[in-house]
């Protein structure tokens, strides 16, 4: 589901009075999630999962085209860990 489709669904369910209002509120929600991840290092929603900021160590990599070894610097990334509840719901679906 894309962001535009998500806004449309929220509008159709009567949560927002227009698609534009839904889209603007989705943008605000994503900004708040981003802020929480940057400031607190994680964002968690019960029965859904946790988005966590992680530090990736520097490592050696290889250019697949030339085979040349290159240094890959340390960097920040995020990981998503689904909740047990969500995993069980996914396992039930067949």
Short mmCIF file of N, CA, C and O in Angstrom, two decimals:
data_model
loop_
_atom_site.label_atom_id
_atom_site.label_comp_id
_atom_site.label_asym_id
_atom_site.label_seq_id
_atom_site.Cartn_x
_atom_site.Cartn_y
_atom_site.Cartn_z
N UNK A 1 0.84 -1.17 0.00
CA UNK A 1 0.00 0.00 0.00
C UNK A 1 0.89 1.23 0.00
O UNK A 1 1.81 1.34 0.81
N UNK A 2 0.60 2.14 -0.89
CA UNK A 2 1.37 3.38 -0.96
C UNK A 2 0.78 4.41 0.00
O UNK A 2 -0.32 4.23 0.52
N UNK A 3 1.51 5.48 0.18
CA UNK A 3 1.05 6.55 1.06
C UNK A 3 -0.25 7.15 0.53
O UNK A 3 -1.17 7.44 1.30
N UNK A 4 -0.33 7.34 -0.77
CA UNK A 4 -1.54 7.90 -1.38
C UNK A 4 -2.74 6.97 -1.18
O UNK A 4 -3.85 7.41 -0.86
N UNK A 5 -2.52 5.67 -1.33
CA UNK A 5 -3.59 4.69 -1.11
C UNK A 5 -4.02 4.69 0.37
O UNK A 5 -5.20 4.58 0.67
N UNK A 6 -3.05 4.81 1.25
CA UNK A 6 -3.34 4.86 2.69
C UNK A 6 -4.20 6.08 3.02
O UNK A 6 -5.19 5.97 3.75
N UNK A 7 -3.87 7.23 2.46
CA UNK A 7 -4.65 8.45 2.68
C UNK A 7 -6.07 8.26 2.15
O UNK A 7 -7.05 8.67 2.80
N UNK A 8 -6.20 7.61 1.01
CA UNK A 8 -7.52 7.37 0.42
C UNK A 8 -8.37 6.48 1.32
O UNK A 8 -9.56 6.73 1.54
N UNK A 9 -7.76 5.43 1.87
CA UNK A 9 -8.48 4.52 2.76
C UNK A 9 -8.93 5.24 4.02
O UNK A 9 -10.07 5.07 4.47
N UNK A 10 -8.06 6.06 4.59
CA UNK A 10 -8.43 6.81 5.78
C UNK A 10 -9.59 7.77 5.48
O UNK A 10 -10.51 7.92 6.29
N UNK A 11 -9.57 8.39 4.32
CA UNK A 11 -10.66 9.27 3.91
C UNK A 11 -11.96 8.48 3.73
O UNK A 11 -13.02 8.88 4.21
N UNK A 12 -11.87 7.34 3.07
CA UNK A 12 -13.07 6.52 2.81
C UNK A 12 -13.70 6.00 4.10
O UNK A 12 -14.90 5.80 4.16
N UNK A 13 -12.89 5.76 5.12
CA UNK A 13 -13.40 5.29 6.40
C UNK A 13 -13.91 6.45 7.27
O UNK A 13 -14.32 6.23 8.41
N UNK A 14 -13.85 7.66 6.76
CA UNK A 14 -14.38 8.81 7.48
C UNK A 14 -13.49 9.34 8.58
O UNK A 14 -13.93 10.13 9.41
N UNK A 15 -12.25 8.91 8.59
CA UNK A 15 -11.32 9.37 9.63
C UNK A 15 -10.92 10.83 9.37
O UNK A 15 -10.77 11.61 10.30
N UNK A 16 -10.79 11.19 8.10
CA UNK A 16 -10.49 12.56 7.70
C UNK A 16 -11.55 13.02 6.72
O UNK A 16 -12.14 12.22 6.00
N UNK A 17 -11.77 14.33 6.67
CA UNK A 17 -12.84 14.87 5.83
C UNK A 17 -12.44 15.02 4.37
O UNK A 17 -13.31 15.21 3.52
N UNK A 18 -11.15 14.94 4.06
CA UNK A 18 -10.71 15.01 2.67
C UNK A 18 -9.43 14.20 2.50
O UNK A 18 -8.73 13.91 3.47
N UNK A 19 -9.12 13.87 1.25
CA UNK A 19 -7.88 13.14 0.97
C UNK A 19 -6.67 14.02 1.28
O UNK A 19 -5.65 13.54 1.77
N UNK A 20 -6.82 15.33 1.01
CA UNK A 20 -5.73 16.27 1.29
C UNK A 20 -5.45 16.34 2.79
O UNK A 20 -4.29 16.31 3.22
N UNK A 21 -6.50 16.39 3.59
CA UNK A 21 -6.33 16.41 5.05
C UNK A 21 -5.67 15.11 5.52
O UNK A 21 -4.78 15.13 6.37
N UNK A 22 -6.08 13.99 4.96
CA UNK A 22 -5.48 12.70 5.31
C UNK A 22 -4.00 12.69 4.97
O UNK A 22 -3.16 12.28 5.78
N UNK A 23 -3.66 13.18 3.78
CA UNK A 23 -2.26 13.20 3.34
C UNK A 23 -1.42 14.11 4.25
O UNK A 23 -0.31 13.74 4.64
N UNK A 24 -1.95 15.26 4.61
CA UNK A 24 -1.21 16.17 5.50
C UNK A 24 -0.99 15.55 6.87
O UNK A 24 0.09 15.68 7.45
N UNK A 25 -1.99 14.88 7.40
CA UNK A 25 -1.85 14.25 8.72
C UNK A 25 -0.91 13.06 8.68
O UNK A 25 -0.18 12.82 9.65
N UNK A 26 -0.92 12.32 7.60
CA UNK A 26 0.04 11.22 7.46
C UNK A 26 1.46 11.78 7.46
O UNK A 26 2.36 11.23 8.09
N UNK A 27 1.68 12.89 6.78
CA UNK A 27 2.99 13.54 6.75
C UNK A 27 3.42 13.94 8.16
O UNK A 27 4.56 13.71 8.56
N UNK A 28 2.51 14.49 8.94
CA UNK A 28 2.82 14.88 10.32
C UNK A 28 3.18 13.65 11.15
O UNK A 28 4.14 13.67 11.93
N UNK A 29 2.42 12.57 10.98
CA UNK A 29 2.70 11.33 11.72
C UNK A 29 4.09 10.81 11.39
O UNK A 29 4.87 10.45 12.28
N UNK A 30 4.44 10.79 10.11
CA UNK A 30 5.77 10.31 9.71
C UNK A 30 6.88 11.21 10.25
O UNK A 30 7.94 10.73 10.66
N UNK A 31 6.64 12.52 10.29
CA UNK A 31 7.63 13.43 10.85
C UNK A 31 7.83 13.16 12.34
O UNK A 31 8.97 13.19 12.84
N UNK A 32 6.75 12.88 13.06
CA UNK A 32 6.85 12.58 14.49
C UNK A 32 7.58 11.26 14.73
O UNK A 32 8.39 11.14 15.67
N UNK A 33 7.32 10.27 13.89
CA UNK A 33 8.02 8.98 14.01
C UNK A 33 9.50 9.18 13.75
O UNK A 33 10.36 8.68 14.49
N UNK A 34 9.83 9.93 12.70
CA UNK A 34 11.22 10.21 12.36
C UNK A 34 11.92 10.92 13.52
O UNK A 34 13.05 10.56 13.90
N UNK A 35 11.27 11.91 14.10
CA UNK A 35 11.84 12.66 15.22
C UNK A 35 12.10 11.74 16.42
O UNK A 35 13.15 11.81 17.05
N UNK A 36 11.15 10.84 16.71
CA UNK A 36 11.32 9.91 17.82
C UNK A 36 12.51 8.98 17.59
O UNK A 36 13.29 8.71 18.51
N UNK A 37 12.66 8.49 16.37
CA UNK A 37 13.77 7.59 16.06
C UNK A 37 15.10 8.31 16.22
O UNK A 37 16.05 7.79 16.80
N UNK A 38 15.17 9.54 15.71
CA UNK A 38 16.42 10.30 15.78
C UNK A 38 16.75 10.68 17.21
O UNK A 38 17.90 10.53 17.66
N UNK A 39 15.77 11.15 17.98
CA UNK A 39 16.04 11.63 19.34
C UNK A 39 16.13 10.50 20.37
O UNK A 39 16.97 10.54 21.26
N UNK A 40 15.24 9.51 20.28
CA UNK A 40 15.17 8.46 21.30
C UNK A 40 15.85 7.16 20.88
O UNK A 40 16.07 6.28 21.70
N UNK A 41 16.10 7.00 19.59
CA UNK A 41 16.74 5.79 19.10
C UNK A 41 15.77 4.66 18.77
O UNK A 41 16.17 3.60 18.33
N UNK A 42 14.47 4.89 18.98
CA UNK A 42 13.49 3.86 18.65
C UNK A 42 12.10 4.47 18.56
O UNK A 42 11.84 5.57 19.04
N UNK A 43 11.19 3.72 17.95
CA UNK A 43 9.77 4.05 17.91
C UNK A 43 9.01 2.73 17.98
O UNK A 43 9.26 1.84 17.19
N UNK A 44 8.11 2.61 18.93
CA UNK A 44 7.43 1.35 19.15
C UNK A 44 5.92 1.54 19.13
O UNK A 44 5.40 2.52 19.69
N UNK A 45 5.22 0.63 18.48
CA UNK A 45 3.76 0.59 18.49
C UNK A 45 3.35 -0.80 18.97
O UNK A 45 3.72 -1.81 18.37
N UNK A 46 2.62 -0.82 20.05
CA UNK A 46 2.20 -2.09 20.65
C UNK A 46 1.40 -2.91 19.64
O UNK A 46 0.58 -2.39 18.90
N UNK A 47 1.62 -4.19 19.61
CA UNK A 47 0.98 -5.16 18.72
C UNK A 47 1.36 -4.96 17.26
O UNK A 47 0.77 -5.59 16.38
N UNK A 48 2.33 -4.10 16.98
CA UNK A 48 2.79 -3.93 15.61
C UNK A 48 4.28 -4.20 15.50
O UNK A 48 4.70 -5.08 14.77
N UNK A 49 5.08 -3.43 16.24
CA UNK A 49 6.51 -3.66 16.20
C UNK A 49 7.30 -2.46 16.67
O UNK A 49 6.75 -1.47 17.15
N UNK A 50 8.62 -2.57 16.50
CA UNK A 50 9.54 -1.54 16.97
C UNK A 50 10.53 -1.21 15.87
O UNK A 50 11.10 -2.11 15.25
N UNK A 51 10.71 0.08 15.63
CA UNK A 51 11.72 0.57 14.70
C UNK A 51 12.87 1.08 15.56
O UNK A 51 12.67 1.92 16.44
N UNK A 52 14.06 0.58 15.30
CA UNK A 52 15.19 0.87 16.18
C UNK A 52 16.36 1.41 15.36
O UNK A 52 16.66 0.90 14.28
N UNK A 53 17.01 2.44 15.87
CA UNK A 53 18.20 3.00 15.26
C UNK A 53 19.40 2.12 15.63
O UNK A 53 19.57 1.78 16.80
N UNK A 54 20.19 1.73 14.66
CA UNK A 54 21.36 0.89 14.91
C UNK A 54 22.60 1.51 14.27
O UNK A 54 22.50 2.22 13.27
N UNK A 55 23.74 1.23 14.86
CA UNK A 55 25.03 1.67 14.33
C UNK A 55 25.65 0.51 13.56
O UNK A 55 25.80 -0.58 14.10
N UNK A 56 25.99 0.75 12.33
CA UNK A 56 26.67 -0.26 11.52
C UNK A 56 28.18 -0.03 11.60
O UNK A 56 28.65 1.09 11.41
N UNK A 57 28.92 -1.07 11.87
CA UNK A 57 30.37 -0.97 11.99
C UNK A 57 31.00 -0.80 10.60
O UNK A 57 30.43 -1.24 9.59
N UNK A 58 32.17 -0.17 10.55
CA UNK A 58 32.87 -0.10 9.25
C UNK A 58 33.28 -1.50 8.83
O UNK A 58 33.50 -2.38 9.66
N UNK A 59 33.36 -1.69 7.52
CA UNK A 59 33.71 -3.03 7.02
C UNK A 59 34.32 -2.92 5.64
O UNK A 59 34.26 -1.88 4.99
N UNK A 60 34.88 -4.02 5.21
CA UNK A 60 35.42 -4.10 3.85
C UNK A 60 34.32 -4.62 2.93
O UNK A 60 33.60 -5.54 3.28
N UNK A 61 34.23 -4.01 1.77
CA UNK A 61 33.28 -4.46 0.77
C UNK A 61 34.00 -4.73 -0.53
O UNK A 61 35.21 -4.53 -0.65
N UNK A 62 33.24 -5.16 -1.51
CA UNK A 62 33.85 -5.47 -2.80
C UNK A 62 32.94 -4.95 -3.91
O UNK A 62 31.74 -5.15 -3.89
N UNK A 63 33.55 -4.25 -4.86
CA UNK A 63 32.82 -3.80 -6.04
C UNK A 63 32.51 -5.04 -6.87
O UNK A 63 33.42 -5.72 -7.35
N UNK A 64 31.23 -5.37 -7.06
CA UNK A 64 30.90 -6.61 -7.77
C UNK A 64 31.31 -6.59 -9.24
O UNK A 64 31.56 -7.65 -9.83
N UNK A 65 31.44 -5.42 -9.82
CA UNK A 65 31.80 -5.33 -11.23
C UNK A 65 33.30 -5.53 -11.46
O UNK A 65 33.72 -6.25 -12.36
N UNK A 66 34.11 -4.88 -10.60
CA UNK A 66 35.57 -4.93 -10.80
C UNK A 66 36.28 -5.87 -9.83
O UNK A 66 37.42 -6.25 -10.06
N UNK A 67 35.62 -6.23 -8.74
CA UNK A 67 36.25 -7.08 -7.73
C UNK A 67 37.15 -6.30 -6.79
O UNK A 67 37.76 -6.88 -5.89
N UNK A 68 37.26 -4.99 -6.98
CA UNK A 68 38.11 -4.15 -6.13
C UNK A 68 37.53 -4.06 -4.72
O UNK A 68 36.34 -3.88 -4.53
N UNK A 69 38.42 -4.20 -3.72
CA UNK A 69 37.99 -4.06 -2.34
C UNK A 69 37.89 -2.58 -1.98
O UNK A 69 38.73 -1.78 -2.39
N UNK A 70 36.84 -2.24 -1.21
CA UNK A 70 36.64 -0.85 -0.80
C UNK A 70 36.29 -0.83 0.68
O UNK A 70 35.74 -1.80 1.22
N UNK A 71 36.60 0.29 1.33
CA UNK A 71 36.23 0.48 2.73
C UNK A 71 34.83 1.08 2.78
O UNK A 71 34.55 2.08 2.11
N UNK A 72 33.97 0.49 3.57
CA UNK A 72 32.63 1.03 3.79
C UNK A 72 32.63 1.62 5.19
O UNK A 72 32.90 0.92 6.17
N UNK A 73 32.36 2.92 5.28
CA UNK A 73 32.41 3.63 6.55
C UNK A 73 31.29 3.18 7.49
O UNK A 73 30.28 2.63 7.05
N UNK A 74 31.48 3.47 8.78
CA UNK A 74 30.43 3.24 9.78
C UNK A 74 29.25 4.14 9.43
O UNK A 74 29.43 5.24 8.88
N UNK A 75 28.05 3.68 9.74
CA UNK A 75 26.87 4.47 9.42
C UNK A 75 25.72 4.08 10.33
O UNK A 75 25.76 3.06 11.00
N UNK A 76 24.70 4.92 10.33
CA UNK A 76 23.49 4.62 11.07
C UNK A 76 22.47 4.04 10.12
O UNK A 76 22.41 4.40 8.95
N UNK A 77 21.66 3.14 10.65
CA UNK A 77 20.60 2.52 9.88
C UNK A 77 19.44 2.23 10.82
O UNK A 77 19.53 2.50 12.02
N UNK A 78 18.35 1.71 10.29
CA UNK A 78 17.24 1.34 11.15
C UNK A 78 16.88 -0.12 10.91
O UNK A 78 17.12 -0.66 9.83
N UNK A 79 16.33 -0.73 11.95
CA UNK A 79 15.83 -2.10 11.86
C UNK A 79 14.40 -2.11 12.36
O UNK A 79 14.05 -1.39 13.29
N UNK A 80 13.59 -2.95 11.74
CA UNK A 80 12.22 -3.13 12.19
C UNK A 80 12.10 -4.52 12.78
O UNK A 80 12.49 -5.51 12.16
N UNK A 81 11.57 -4.59 13.98
CA UNK A 81 11.32 -5.88 14.61
C UNK A 81 9.81 -5.99 14.84
O UNK A 81 9.25 -5.25 15.66
N UNK A 82 9.15 -6.90 14.13
CA UNK A 82 7.71 -7.06 14.31
C UNK A 82 7.40 -7.63 15.70
O UNK A 82 8.19 -8.38 16.27
N UNK A 83 6.24 -7.26 16.23
CA UNK A 83 5.82 -7.77 17.53
C UNK A 83 5.44 -9.24 17.41
O UNK A 83 5.13 -9.74 16.33
N UNK A 84 5.44 -9.90 18.53
CA UNK A 84 5.02 -11.31 18.56
C UNK A 84 3.58 -11.43 18.07
O UNK A 84 3.23 -12.36 17.36
N UNK A 85 2.73 -10.49 18.47
CA UNK A 85 1.32 -10.47 18.06
C UNK A 85 1.21 -10.41 16.53
O UNK A 85 0.45 -11.18 15.93
N UNK A 86 1.97 -9.50 15.90
CA UNK A 86 1.93 -9.38 14.44
C UNK A 86 2.45 -10.65 13.77
O UNK A 86 1.85 -11.14 12.80
N UNK A 87 3.53 -11.20 14.30
CA UNK A 87 4.08 -12.43 13.72
C UNK A 87 3.08 -13.57 13.79
O UNK A 87 2.90 -14.33 12.82
N UNK A 88 2.42 -13.70 14.93
CA UNK A 88 1.43 -14.77 15.06
C UNK A 88 0.28 -14.58 14.09
O UNK A 88 -0.23 -15.54 13.53
N UNK A 89 -0.15 -13.34 13.88
CA UNK A 89 -1.21 -13.05 12.91
C UNK A 89 -0.77 -13.41 11.50
O UNK A 89 -1.54 -13.95 10.70
N UNK A 90 0.49 -13.13 11.18
CA UNK A 90 1.02 -13.47 9.85
C UNK A 90 1.11 -14.97 9.66
O UNK A 90 0.82 -15.49 8.58
N UNK A 91 1.49 -15.68 10.71
CA UNK A 91 1.62 -17.13 10.63
C UNK A 91 0.27 -17.81 10.46
O UNK A 91 0.17 -18.87 9.88
N UNK A 92 -0.78 -17.18 11.02
CA UNK A 92 -2.13 -17.73 10.89
C UNK A 92 -2.66 -17.65 9.48
O UNK A 92 -3.41 -18.49 9.03
N UNK A 93 -2.28 -16.58 8.75
CA UNK A 93 -2.78 -16.36 7.40
C UNK A 93 -2.18 -17.39 6.45
O UNK A 93 -1.01 -17.64 6.43
N UNK A 94 -3.06 -18.03 5.68
CA UNK A 94 -2.60 -19.01 4.69
C UNK A 94 -3.34 -18.88 3.41
O UNK A 94 -4.38 -18.43 3.28
#
